[in-house]
Coordinates of C-alpha atoms and ligand atoms in Angstrom, one line a residue:
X9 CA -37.4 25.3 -37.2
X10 CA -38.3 25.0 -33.5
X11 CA -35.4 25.1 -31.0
X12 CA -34.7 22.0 -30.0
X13 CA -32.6 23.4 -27.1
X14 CA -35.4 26.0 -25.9
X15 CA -33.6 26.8 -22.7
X16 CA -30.1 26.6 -23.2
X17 CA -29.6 27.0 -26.7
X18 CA -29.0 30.1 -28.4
X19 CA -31.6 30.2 -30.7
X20 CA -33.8 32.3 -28.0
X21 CA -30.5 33.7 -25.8
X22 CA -27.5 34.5 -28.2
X23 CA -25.2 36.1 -25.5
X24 CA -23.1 34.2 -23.8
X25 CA -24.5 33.5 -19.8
X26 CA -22.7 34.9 -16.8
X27 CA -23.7 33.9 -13.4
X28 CA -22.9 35.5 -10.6
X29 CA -22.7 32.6 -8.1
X30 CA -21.7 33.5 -4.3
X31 CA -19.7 37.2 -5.5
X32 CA -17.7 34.5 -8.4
X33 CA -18.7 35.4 -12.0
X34 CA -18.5 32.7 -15.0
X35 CA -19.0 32.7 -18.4
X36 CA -18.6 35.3 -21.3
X37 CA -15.0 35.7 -20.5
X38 CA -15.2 35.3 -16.7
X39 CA -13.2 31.7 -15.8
X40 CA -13.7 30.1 -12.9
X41 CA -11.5 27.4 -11.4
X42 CA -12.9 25.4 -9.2
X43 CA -10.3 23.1 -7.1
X44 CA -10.4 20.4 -4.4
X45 CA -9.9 16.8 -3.3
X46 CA -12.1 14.2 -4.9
X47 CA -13.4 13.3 -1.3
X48 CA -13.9 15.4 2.0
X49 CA -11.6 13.1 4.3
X50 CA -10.7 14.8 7.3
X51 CA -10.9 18.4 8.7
X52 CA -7.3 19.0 8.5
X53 CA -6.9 17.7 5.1
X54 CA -9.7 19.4 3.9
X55 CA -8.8 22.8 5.7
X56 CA -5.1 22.5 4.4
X57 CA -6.2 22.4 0.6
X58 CA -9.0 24.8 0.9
X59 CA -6.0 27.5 2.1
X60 CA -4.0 26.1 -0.8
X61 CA -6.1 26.3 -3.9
X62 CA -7.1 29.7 -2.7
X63 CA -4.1 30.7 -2.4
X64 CA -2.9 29.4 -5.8
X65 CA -5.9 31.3 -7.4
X66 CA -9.0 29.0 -7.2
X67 CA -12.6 30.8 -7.3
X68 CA -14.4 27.6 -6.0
X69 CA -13.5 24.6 -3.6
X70 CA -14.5 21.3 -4.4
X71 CA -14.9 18.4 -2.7
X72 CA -17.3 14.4 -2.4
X73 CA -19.5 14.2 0.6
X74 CA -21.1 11.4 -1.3
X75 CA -19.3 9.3 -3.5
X76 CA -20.7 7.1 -6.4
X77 CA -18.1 4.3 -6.4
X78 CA -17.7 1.4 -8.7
X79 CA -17.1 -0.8 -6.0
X80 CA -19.3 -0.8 -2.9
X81 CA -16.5 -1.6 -0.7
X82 CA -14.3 1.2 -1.5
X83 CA -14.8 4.9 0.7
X84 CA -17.9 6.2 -0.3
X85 CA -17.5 9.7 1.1
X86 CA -18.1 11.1 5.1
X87 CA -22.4 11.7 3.7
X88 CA -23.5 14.6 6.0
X89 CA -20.7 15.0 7.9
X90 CA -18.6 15.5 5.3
X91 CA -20.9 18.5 4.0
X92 CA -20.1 20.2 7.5
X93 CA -16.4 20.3 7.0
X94 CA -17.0 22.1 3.4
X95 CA -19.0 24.3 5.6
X96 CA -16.1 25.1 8.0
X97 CA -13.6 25.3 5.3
X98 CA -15.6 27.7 3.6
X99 CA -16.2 29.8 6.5
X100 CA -12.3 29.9 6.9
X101 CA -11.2 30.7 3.4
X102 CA -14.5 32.6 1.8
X103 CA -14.2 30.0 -1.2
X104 CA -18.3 28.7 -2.3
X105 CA -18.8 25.1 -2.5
X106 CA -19.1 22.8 -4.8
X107 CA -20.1 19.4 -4.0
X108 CA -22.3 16.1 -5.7
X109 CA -26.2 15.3 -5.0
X110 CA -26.5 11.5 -5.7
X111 CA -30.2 11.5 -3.2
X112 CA -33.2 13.6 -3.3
X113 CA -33.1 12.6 0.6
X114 CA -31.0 15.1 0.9
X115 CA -32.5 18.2 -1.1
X116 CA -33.0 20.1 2.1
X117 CA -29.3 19.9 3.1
X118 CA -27.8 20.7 -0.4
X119 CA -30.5 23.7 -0.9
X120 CA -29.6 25.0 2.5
X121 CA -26.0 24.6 2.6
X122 CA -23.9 24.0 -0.9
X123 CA -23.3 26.9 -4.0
X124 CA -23.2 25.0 -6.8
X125 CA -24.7 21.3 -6.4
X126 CA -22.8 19.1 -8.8
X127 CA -24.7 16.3 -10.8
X128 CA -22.2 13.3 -11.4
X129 CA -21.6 11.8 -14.7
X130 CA -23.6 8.8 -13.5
X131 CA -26.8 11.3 -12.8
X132 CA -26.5 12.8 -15.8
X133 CA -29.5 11.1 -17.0
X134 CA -31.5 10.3 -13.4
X135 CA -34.0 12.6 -14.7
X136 CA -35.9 12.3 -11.4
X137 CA -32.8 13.7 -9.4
X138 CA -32.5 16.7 -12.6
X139 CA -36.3 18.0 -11.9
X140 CA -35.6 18.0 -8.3
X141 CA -32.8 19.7 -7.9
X142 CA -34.1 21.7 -11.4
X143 CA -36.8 22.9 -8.6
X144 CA -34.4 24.3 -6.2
X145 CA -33.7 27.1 -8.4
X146 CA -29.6 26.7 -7.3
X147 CA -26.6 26.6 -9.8
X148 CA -25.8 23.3 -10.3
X149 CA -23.1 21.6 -12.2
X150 CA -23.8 19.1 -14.9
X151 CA -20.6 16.9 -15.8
X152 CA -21.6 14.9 -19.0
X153 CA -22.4 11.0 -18.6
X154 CA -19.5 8.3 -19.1
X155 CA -20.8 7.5 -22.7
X156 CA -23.5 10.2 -23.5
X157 CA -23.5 12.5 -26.7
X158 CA -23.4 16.4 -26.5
X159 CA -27.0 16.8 -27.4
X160 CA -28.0 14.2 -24.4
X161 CA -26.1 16.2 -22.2
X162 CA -27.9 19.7 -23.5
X163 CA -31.5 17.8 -23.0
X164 CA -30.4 16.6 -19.6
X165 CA -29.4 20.7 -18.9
X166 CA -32.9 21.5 -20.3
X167 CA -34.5 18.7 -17.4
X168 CA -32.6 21.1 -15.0
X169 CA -33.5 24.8 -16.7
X170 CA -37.3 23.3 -17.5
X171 CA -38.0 22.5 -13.9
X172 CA -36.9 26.4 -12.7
X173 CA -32.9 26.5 -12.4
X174 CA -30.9 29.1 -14.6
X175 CA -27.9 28.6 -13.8
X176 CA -26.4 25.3 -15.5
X177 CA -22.6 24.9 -16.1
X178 CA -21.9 22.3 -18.3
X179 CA -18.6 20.1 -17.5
X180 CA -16.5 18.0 -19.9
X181 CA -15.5 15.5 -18.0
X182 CA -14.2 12.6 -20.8
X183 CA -16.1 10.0 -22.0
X184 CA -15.3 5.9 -22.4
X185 CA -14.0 5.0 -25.7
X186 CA -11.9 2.2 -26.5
X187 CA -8.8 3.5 -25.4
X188 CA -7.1 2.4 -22.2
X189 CA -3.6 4.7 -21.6
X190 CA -6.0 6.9 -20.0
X191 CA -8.9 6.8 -17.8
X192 CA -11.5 8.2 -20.1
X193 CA -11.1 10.1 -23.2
X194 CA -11.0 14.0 -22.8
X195 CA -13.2 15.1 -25.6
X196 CA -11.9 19.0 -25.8
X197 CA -14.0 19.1 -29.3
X198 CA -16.8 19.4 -26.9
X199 CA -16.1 23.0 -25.8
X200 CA -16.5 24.6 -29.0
X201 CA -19.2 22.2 -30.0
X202 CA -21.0 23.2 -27.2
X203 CA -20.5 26.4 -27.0
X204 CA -21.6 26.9 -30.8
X205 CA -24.8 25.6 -29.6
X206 CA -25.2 26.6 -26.4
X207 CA -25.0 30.0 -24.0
X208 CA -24.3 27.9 -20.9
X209 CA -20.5 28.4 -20.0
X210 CA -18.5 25.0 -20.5
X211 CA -16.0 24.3 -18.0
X212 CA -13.5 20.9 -18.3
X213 CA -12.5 18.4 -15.4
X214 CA -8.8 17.4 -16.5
X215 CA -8.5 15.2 -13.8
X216 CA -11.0 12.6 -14.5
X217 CA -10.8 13.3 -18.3
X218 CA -7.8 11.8 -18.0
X219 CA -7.0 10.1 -14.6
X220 CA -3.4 10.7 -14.4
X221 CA -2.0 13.8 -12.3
X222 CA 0.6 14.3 -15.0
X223 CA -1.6 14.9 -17.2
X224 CA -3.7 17.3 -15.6
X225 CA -1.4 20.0 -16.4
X226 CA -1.4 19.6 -19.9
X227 CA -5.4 19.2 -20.7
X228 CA -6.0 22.0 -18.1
X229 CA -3.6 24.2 -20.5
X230 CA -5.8 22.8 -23.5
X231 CA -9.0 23.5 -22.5
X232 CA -8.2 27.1 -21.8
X233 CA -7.0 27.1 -25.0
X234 CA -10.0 25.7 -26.9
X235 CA -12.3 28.5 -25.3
X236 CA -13.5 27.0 -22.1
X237 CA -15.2 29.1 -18.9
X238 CA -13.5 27.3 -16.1
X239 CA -11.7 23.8 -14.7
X240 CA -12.5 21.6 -12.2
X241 CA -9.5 20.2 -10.9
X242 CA -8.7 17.9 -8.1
X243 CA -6.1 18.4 -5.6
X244 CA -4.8 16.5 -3.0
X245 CA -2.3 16.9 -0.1
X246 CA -1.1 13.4 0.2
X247 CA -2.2 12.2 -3.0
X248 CA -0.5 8.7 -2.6
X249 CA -2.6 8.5 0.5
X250 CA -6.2 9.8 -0.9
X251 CA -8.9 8.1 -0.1
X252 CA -10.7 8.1 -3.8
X253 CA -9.0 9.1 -6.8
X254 CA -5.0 10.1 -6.1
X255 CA -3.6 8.9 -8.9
X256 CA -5.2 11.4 -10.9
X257 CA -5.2 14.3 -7.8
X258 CA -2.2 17.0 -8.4
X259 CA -0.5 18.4 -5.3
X260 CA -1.0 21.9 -4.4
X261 CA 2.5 23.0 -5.6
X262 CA 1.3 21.1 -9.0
X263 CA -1.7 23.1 -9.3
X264 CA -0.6 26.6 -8.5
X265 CA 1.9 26.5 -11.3
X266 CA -1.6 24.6 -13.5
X267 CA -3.2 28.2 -12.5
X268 CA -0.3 30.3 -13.5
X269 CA 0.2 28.8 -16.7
X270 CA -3.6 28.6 -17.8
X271 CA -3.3 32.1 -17.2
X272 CA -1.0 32.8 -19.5
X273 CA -2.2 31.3 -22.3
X274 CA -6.3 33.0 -21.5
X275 CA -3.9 36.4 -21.6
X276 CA -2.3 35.0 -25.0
X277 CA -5.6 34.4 -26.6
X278 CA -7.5 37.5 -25.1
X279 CA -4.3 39.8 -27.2
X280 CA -3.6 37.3 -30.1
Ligands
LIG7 C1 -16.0 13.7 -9.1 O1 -16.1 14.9 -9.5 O2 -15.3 13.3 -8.2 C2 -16.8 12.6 -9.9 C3 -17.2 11.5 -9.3 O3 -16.9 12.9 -11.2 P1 -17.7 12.2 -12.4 O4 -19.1 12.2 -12.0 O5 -17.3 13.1 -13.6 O6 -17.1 10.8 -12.5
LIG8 MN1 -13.0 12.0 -8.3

């Protein structure tokens, strides 16, 4: 039978991928934790973080220069302004950036400047916005869609890897059932569905998955557990004071003990 995943199944690439992406591997045993606030607000704020999630062990700092928000009168990010301060964090702490394209009007700018360019879960399926940014050749992050199936998330990868990109990392990022203790619900059965199917490392985003901080800490541990490459995580300062998303953004402190305990139970797995 024809692979219906040509690109990022592993009918025609068995091993597990591992990018390299700005001197950070991931995938095939390499995890990468990528950490930061939901939205770039300010220099300070987004300068005091960067040091902290470094220094707690992150690989990658995140961070929204454009937001897609429910409501079009809440903050909807600093736009290109807020891609310079990622810029100047990262030239202060060394840590690649990760950040969302919602435009092609601003291909140019996220080619030029950002390390991994992060499709939303609204994008997942803006096919138009996939073969563009597919073009650019750059590792992008691909969180799954607020109520799409593992196999429309692989075809919207192989959008990305048909138009020239290799380097997809798939994200888990909870999906809308009926439930509502928790934002979304954090489908962990993904990771090993996906990776059964797929080569592309799987990484899992706790904090939307779930939309509480305190529960952050206990999916981050899970998804280790269950076999993903990496966790996206967000991380806030003055959470009670963020401009999108606090309620579900850990403090540094929080997350440097999220970092120490996810690696405790990779080292438990790697030697059980
Ligand atoms: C985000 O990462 O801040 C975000 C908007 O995520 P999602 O697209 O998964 O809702
Ligand atoms: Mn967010």
């Amino acid at each position: 039978m024809a692979e219906k995943y040509k690109l990022s199944g592993r009918g025609n690439h068995p091993e597990d991928s591992i990018f390299d992406i700005s001197g950070r591997k991931i995938g095939g045993g390499n995890f990468a934790v990528i950490a930061g606030p939901c939205s770039v607000e300010t220099e300070p704020q987004i300068l005091s973080i960067a040091r902290d999630v470094k220094n707690a062990g992150a690989s990658f700092l995140r961070g929204g220069a454009f937001k897609p928000r429910t409501s079009p009168y809440a903050f909807s990010g600093l736009g290109l302004d807020g891609l310079d301060l990622l810029k100047i964090a990262r030239a202060k702490t060394d840590l690649p950036i990760v950040t969302e394209i919602m435009s092609i009007d601003y291909l140019e700018q996220f080619a030029n400047d950002v390390d991994i360019i992060q499709i939303g879960a609204r994008n997942m399926q803006n096919y138009d916005l996939l073969h563009a940014v597919g073009r650019l050749g750059k590792p992008v992050l691909l969180k799954r869609g607020l109520s799409s199936t593992i196999d429309e998330l692989l075809l919207a990868a192989e959008h990305i890897m048909a138009s020239g990109t290799e380097e997809v990392i798939l994200c888990e990022r909870g999906i809308r059932t009926f439930e509502t203790a928790t934002r979304n619900t954090l489908d962990l059965s993904a990771v090993p569905v996906i990776k059964a199917l797929s080569h592309l490392p799987v990484i899992v985003d706790p904090s939307h998955g779930t939309g509480y901080w305190n529960l952050v800490e206990p999916m981050a541990l899970a998804a280790a557990a269950c076999g993903a490459d990496g966790l996206i995580i967000e991380v806030h300062n003055h959470p009670e004071a963020a401009l999108c998303d606090g309620e579900q953004s850990v403090t540094p402190g929080v997350f440097k003990n999220i970092v120490r305990k996810v690696n405790i139970v990779r080292d438990a797995i790697a030697n059980a």
